[in-house]
Tab-separated table of C-alpha atoms in Angstrom:
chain	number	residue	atom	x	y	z
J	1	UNK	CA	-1.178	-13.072	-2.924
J	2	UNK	CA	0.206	-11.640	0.170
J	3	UNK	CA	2.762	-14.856	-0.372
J	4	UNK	CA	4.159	-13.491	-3.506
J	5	UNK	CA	4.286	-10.146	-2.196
J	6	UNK	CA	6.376	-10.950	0.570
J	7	UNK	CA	3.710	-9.516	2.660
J	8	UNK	CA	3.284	-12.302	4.954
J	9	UNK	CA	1.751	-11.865	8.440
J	10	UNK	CA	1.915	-13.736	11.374
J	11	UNK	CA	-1.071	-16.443	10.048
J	12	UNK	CA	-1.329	-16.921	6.672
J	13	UNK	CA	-2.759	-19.813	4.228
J	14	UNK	CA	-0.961	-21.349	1.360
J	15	UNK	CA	-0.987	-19.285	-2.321
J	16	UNK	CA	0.907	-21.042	-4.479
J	17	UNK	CA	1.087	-22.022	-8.579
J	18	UNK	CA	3.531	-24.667	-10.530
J	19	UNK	CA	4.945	-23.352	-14.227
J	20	UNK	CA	6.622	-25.900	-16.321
J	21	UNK	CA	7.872	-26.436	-19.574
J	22	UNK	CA	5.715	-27.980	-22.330
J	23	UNK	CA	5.917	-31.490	-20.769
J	24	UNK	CA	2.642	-33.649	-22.490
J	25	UNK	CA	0.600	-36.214	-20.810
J	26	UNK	CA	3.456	-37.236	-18.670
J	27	UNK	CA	4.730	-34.160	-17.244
J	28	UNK	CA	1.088	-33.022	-16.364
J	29	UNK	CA	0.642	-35.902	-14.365
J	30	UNK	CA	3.656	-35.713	-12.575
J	31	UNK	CA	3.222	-32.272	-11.344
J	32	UNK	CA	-0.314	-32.714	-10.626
J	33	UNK	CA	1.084	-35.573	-7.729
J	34	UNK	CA	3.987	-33.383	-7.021
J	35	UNK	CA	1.678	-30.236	-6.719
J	36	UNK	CA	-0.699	-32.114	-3.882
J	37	UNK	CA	2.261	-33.675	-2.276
J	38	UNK	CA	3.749	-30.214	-1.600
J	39	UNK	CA	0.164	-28.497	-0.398
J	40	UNK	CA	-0.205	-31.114	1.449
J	41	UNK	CA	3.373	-31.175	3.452
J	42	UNK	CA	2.865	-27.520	3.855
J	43	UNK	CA	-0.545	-28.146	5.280
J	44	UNK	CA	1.391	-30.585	7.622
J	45	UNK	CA	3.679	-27.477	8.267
J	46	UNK	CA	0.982	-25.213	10.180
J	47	UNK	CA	0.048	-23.389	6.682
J	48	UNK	CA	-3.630	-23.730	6.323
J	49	UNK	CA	-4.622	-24.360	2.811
J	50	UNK	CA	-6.638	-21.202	1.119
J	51	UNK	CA	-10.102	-21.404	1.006
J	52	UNK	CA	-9.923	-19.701	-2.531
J	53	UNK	CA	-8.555	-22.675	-3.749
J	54	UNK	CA	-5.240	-20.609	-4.937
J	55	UNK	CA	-2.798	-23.675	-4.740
J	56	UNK	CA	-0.877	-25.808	-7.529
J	57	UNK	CA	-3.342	-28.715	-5.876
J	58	UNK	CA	-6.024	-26.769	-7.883
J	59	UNK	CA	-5.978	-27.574	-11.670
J	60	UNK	CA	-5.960	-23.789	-12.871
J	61	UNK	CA	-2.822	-22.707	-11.053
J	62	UNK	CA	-0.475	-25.565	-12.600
J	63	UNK	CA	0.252	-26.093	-16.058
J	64	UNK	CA	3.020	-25.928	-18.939
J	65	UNK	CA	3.547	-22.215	-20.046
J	66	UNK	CA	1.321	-23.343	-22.952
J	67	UNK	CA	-1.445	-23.982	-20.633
J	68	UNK	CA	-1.283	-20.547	-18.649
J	69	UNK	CA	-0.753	-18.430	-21.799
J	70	UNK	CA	-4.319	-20.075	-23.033
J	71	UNK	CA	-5.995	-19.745	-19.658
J	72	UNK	CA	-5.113	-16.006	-19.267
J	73	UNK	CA	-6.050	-15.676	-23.137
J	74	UNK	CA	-9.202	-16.806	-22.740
J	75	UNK	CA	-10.531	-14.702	-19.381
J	76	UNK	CA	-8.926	-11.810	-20.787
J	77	UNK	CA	-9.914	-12.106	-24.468
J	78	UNK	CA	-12.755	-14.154	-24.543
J	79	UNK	CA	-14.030	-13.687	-20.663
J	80	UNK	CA	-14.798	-17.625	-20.365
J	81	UNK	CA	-12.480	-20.902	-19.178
J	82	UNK	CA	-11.632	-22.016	-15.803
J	83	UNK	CA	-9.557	-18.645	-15.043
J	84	UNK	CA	-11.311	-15.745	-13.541
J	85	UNK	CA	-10.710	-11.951	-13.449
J	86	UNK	CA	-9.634	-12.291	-9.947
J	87	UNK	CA	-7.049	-14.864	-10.673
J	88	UNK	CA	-5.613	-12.413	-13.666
J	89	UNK	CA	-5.457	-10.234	-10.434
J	90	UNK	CA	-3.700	-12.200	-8.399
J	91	UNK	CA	-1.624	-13.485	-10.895
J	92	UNK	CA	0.274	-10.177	-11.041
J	93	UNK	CA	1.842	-10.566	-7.463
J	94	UNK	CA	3.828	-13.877	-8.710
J	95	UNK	CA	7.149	-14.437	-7.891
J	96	UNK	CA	9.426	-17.828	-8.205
J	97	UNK	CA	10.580	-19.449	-5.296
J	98	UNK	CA	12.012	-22.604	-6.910
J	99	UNK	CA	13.052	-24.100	-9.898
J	100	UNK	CA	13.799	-22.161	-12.942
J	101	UNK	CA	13.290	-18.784	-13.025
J	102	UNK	CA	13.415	-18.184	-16.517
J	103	UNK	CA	10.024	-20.083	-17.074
J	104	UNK	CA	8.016	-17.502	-14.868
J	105	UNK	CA	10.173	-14.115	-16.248
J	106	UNK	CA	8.950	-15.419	-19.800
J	107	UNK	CA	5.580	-15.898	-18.481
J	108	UNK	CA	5.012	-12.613	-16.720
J	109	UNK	CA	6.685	-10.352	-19.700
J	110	UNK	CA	4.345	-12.139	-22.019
J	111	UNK	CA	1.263	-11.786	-19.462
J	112	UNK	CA	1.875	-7.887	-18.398
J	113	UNK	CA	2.232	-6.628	-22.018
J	114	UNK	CA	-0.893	-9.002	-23.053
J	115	UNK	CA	-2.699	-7.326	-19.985
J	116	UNK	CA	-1.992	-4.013	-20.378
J	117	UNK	CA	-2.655	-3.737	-24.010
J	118	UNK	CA	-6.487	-4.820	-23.520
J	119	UNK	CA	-7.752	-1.522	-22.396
J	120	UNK	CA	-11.211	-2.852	-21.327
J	121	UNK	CA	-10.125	-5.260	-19.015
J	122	UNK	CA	-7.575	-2.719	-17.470
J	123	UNK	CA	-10.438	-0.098	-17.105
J	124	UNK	CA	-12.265	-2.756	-15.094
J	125	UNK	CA	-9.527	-3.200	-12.688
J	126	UNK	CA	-8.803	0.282	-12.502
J	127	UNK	CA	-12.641	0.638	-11.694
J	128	UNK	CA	-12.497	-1.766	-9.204
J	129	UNK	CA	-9.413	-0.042	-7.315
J	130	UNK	CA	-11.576	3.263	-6.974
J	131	UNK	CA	-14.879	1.356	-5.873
J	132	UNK	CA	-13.270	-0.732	-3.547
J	133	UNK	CA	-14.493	0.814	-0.084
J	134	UNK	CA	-12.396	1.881	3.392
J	135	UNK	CA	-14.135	1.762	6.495
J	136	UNK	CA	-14.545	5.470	6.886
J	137	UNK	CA	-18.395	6.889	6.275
J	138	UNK	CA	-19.321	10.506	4.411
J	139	UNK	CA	-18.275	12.161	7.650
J	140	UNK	CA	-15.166	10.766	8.478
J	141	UNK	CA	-16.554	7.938	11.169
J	142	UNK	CA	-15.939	4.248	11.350
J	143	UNK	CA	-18.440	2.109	9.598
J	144	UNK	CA	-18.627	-1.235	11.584
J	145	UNK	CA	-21.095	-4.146	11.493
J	146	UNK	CA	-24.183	-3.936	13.268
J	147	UNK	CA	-24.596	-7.724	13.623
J	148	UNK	CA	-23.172	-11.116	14.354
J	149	UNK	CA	-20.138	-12.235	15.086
J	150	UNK	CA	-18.177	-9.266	14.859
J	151	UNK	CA	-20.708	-6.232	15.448
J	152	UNK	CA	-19.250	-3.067	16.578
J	153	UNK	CA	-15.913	-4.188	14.708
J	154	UNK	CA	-14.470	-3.626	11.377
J	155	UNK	CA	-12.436	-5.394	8.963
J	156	UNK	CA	-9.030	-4.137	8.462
J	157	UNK	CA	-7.984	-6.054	5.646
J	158	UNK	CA	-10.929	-5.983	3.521
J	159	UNK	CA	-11.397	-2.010	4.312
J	160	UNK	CA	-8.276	-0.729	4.639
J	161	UNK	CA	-5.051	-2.534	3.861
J	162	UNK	CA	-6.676	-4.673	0.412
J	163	UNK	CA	-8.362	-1.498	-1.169
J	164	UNK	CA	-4.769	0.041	-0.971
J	165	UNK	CA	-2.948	-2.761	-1.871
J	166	UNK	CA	-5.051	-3.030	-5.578
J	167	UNK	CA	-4.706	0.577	-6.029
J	168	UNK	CA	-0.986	0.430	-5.831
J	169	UNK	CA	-0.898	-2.275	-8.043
J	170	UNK	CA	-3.048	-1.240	-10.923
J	171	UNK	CA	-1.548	1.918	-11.177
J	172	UNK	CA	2.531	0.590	-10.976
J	173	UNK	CA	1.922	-2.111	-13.406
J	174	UNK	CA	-0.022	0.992	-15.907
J	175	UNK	CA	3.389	2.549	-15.223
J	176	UNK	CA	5.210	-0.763	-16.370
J	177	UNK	CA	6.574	-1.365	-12.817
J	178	UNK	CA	6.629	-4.744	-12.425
J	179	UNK	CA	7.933	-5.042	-8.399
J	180	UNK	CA	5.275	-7.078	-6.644
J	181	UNK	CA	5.762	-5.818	-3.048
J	182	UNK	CA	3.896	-2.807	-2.011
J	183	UNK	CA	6.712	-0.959	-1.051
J	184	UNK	CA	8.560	-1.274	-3.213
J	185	UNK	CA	5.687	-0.743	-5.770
J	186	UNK	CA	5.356	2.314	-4.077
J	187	UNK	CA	8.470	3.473	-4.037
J	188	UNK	CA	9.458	2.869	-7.668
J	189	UNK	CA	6.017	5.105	-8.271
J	190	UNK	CA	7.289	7.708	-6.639
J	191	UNK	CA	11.032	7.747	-8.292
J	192	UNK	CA	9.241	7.279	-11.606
J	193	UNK	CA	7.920	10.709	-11.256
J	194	UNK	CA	4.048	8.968	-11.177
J	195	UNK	CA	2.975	10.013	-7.816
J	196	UNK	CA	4.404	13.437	-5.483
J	197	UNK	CA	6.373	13.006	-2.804
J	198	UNK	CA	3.773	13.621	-0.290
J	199	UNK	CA	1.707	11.148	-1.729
J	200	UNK	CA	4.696	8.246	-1.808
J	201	UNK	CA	5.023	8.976	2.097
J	202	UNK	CA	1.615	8.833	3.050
J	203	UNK	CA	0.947	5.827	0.915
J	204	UNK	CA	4.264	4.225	2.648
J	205	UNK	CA	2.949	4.998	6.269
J	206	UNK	CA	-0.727	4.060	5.467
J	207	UNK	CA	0.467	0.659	4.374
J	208	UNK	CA	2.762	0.345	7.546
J	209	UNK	CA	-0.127	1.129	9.681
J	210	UNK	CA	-2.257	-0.934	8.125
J	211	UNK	CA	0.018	-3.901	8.447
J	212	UNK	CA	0.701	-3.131	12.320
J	213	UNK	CA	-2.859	-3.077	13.283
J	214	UNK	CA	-3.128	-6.366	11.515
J	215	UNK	CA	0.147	-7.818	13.175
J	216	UNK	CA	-1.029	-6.458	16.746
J	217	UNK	CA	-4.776	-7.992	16.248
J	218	UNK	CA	-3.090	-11.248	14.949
J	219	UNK	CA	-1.147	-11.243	18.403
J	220	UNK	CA	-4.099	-10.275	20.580
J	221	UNK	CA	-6.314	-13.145	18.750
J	222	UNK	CA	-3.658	-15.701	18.058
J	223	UNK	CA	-6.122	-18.268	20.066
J	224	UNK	CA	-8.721	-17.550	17.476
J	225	UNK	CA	-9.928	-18.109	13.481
J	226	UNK	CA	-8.255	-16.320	10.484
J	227	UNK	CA	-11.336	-14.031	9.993
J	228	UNK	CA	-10.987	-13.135	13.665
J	229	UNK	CA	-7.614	-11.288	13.451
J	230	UNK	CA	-9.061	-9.210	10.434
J	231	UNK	CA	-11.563	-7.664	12.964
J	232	UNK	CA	-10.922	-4.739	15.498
J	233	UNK	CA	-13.431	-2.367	17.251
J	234	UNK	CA	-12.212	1.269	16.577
J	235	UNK	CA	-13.976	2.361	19.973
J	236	UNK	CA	-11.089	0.381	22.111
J	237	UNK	CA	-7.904	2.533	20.492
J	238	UNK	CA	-7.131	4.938	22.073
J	239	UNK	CA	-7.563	8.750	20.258
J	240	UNK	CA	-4.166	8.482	18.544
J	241	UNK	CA	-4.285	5.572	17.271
J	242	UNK	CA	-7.795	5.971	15.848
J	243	UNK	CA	-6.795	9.230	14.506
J	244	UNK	CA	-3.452	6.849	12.671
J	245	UNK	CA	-6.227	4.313	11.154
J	246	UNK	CA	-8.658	6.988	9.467
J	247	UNK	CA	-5.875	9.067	7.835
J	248	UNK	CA	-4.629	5.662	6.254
J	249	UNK	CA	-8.012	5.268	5.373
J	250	UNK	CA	-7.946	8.746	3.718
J	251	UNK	CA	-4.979	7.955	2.140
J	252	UNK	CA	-5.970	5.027	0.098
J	253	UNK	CA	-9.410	7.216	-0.363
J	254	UNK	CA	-7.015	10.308	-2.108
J	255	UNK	CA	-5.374	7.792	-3.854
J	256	UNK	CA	-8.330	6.237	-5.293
J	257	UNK	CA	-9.263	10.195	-6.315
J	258	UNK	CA	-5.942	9.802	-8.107
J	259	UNK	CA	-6.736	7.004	-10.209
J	260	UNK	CA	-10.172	7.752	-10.906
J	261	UNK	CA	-8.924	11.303	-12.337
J	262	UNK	CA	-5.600	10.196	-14.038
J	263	UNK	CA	-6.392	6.810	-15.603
J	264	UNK	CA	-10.206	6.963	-15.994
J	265	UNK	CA	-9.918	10.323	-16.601
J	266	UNK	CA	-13.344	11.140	-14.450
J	267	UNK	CA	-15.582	8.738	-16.231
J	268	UNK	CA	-19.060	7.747	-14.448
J	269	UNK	CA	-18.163	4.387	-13.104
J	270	UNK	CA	-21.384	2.940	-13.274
């Protein structure tokens, strides 16, 4: 997640996963206390715990590298077990933060090349990258909800700043790029030859737009709920700045186009 990315914003909830050695009976009972001891002191912290359930608390984001290779084995292979296709996803944006590094590097090389070499599954993901939707209609205008809580207002990070962020990263790890921040994702894309220049810079400034809206909602809403600061009304910025949000949104559209052309090489997606 946004944790492993190093994308954090001003409010964010816990996503978090133990590795460990082969360790038996013993050793998975040990981290299992250790793993709700330390989601539970963060919780204590001020981080709220994720609703998704993506903490070492949860049984399918702990376990001896033995464990994980069979989990991620049997989505990918067999599509069945306690792992889903969206955890494969998220999976991607690990990073260590304590303990021995080694253990996660061995994990990941064995996970990326066992990912990328089942074509199916990657054609999914690359599917779902193009037919994940921005907030922009046929014609260019904001599409906002005409009901409840938040009608008249849009959601950033589902419409704009996710769709981009799953585009980036299906098409760096194709490309065997195995940075998880966006940036730098981005960056390494473009010295890799994979995308133009043009396209690197607007892909860098969509991001950074996205990510300020979000920071500047976060601020104006810090009173509120985590789904509130995901939610702006387009009407209330003024013409530049709306003008800034749909060419992001364009952006991440184009790029889509990209994908869809280059990697699914124009297939019907349905």
């Amino acid at each position: 997640g946004s944790e492993g990315r190093d994308e954090q914003t001003l409010m964010t909830d816990q996503d978090n996963m133990i590795a460990y050695s082969d360790a038996g009976e013993e050793g998975d009972r040990y981290f299992a206390t250790f793993a709700k001891k330390a989601v539970d002191g963060l919780y204590e912290a001020g981080f709220e715990r994720c609703k998704g359930g993506v903490m070492a608390s949860t049984e399918k984001w702990r376990g001896s590298l033995t464990d994980w290779k069979k989990r991620i084995e049997q989505r990918i292979v067999y599509e069945e077990g306690i792992f889903e296709s969206l955890d494969v996803i998220i999976l991607t944006d690990a990073r260590t933060v304590a303990g021995d590094k080694s253990l996660l590097v061995q994990l990941l090389h064995w996970f990326f090349g066992f990912l990328t070499k089942n074509k199916m599954v990657m054609k999914d993901f690359y599917t779902s990258a193009v037919l994940m939707p921005t907030a922009l209609s046929f014609f260019g205008k904001f599409k906002t909800e005409k009901s409840g809580e938040f009608t008249d207002m849009l959601n950033i990070k589902l419409l704009g700043w996710a769709p981009l962020i799953l585009a980036v990263r299906m098409v760096a790890i194709t490309n065997g790029i195995f940075e998880t921040n966006t940036l730098g994702r981005i960056r390494r894309l473009g010295r890799k030859n994979v995308i133009k220049k043009d396209m690197e810079e607007d892909l860098l400034t969509a991001y950074l737009t996205f990510v300020r809206f979000r920071i500047m909602n976060q601020i104006a809403n810090r009173d509120g709920n985590l789904a509130a600061m995901n939610h702006l009304r387009p009407d209330m910025l003024g013409t530049d700045e709306q003008a800034k949000l749909r060419k992001a949104m364009r952006t991440v559209e184009t790029f889509q186009k990209y994908i869809k052309d280059t990697l699914l090489f124009g297939q019907s997606l349905v």
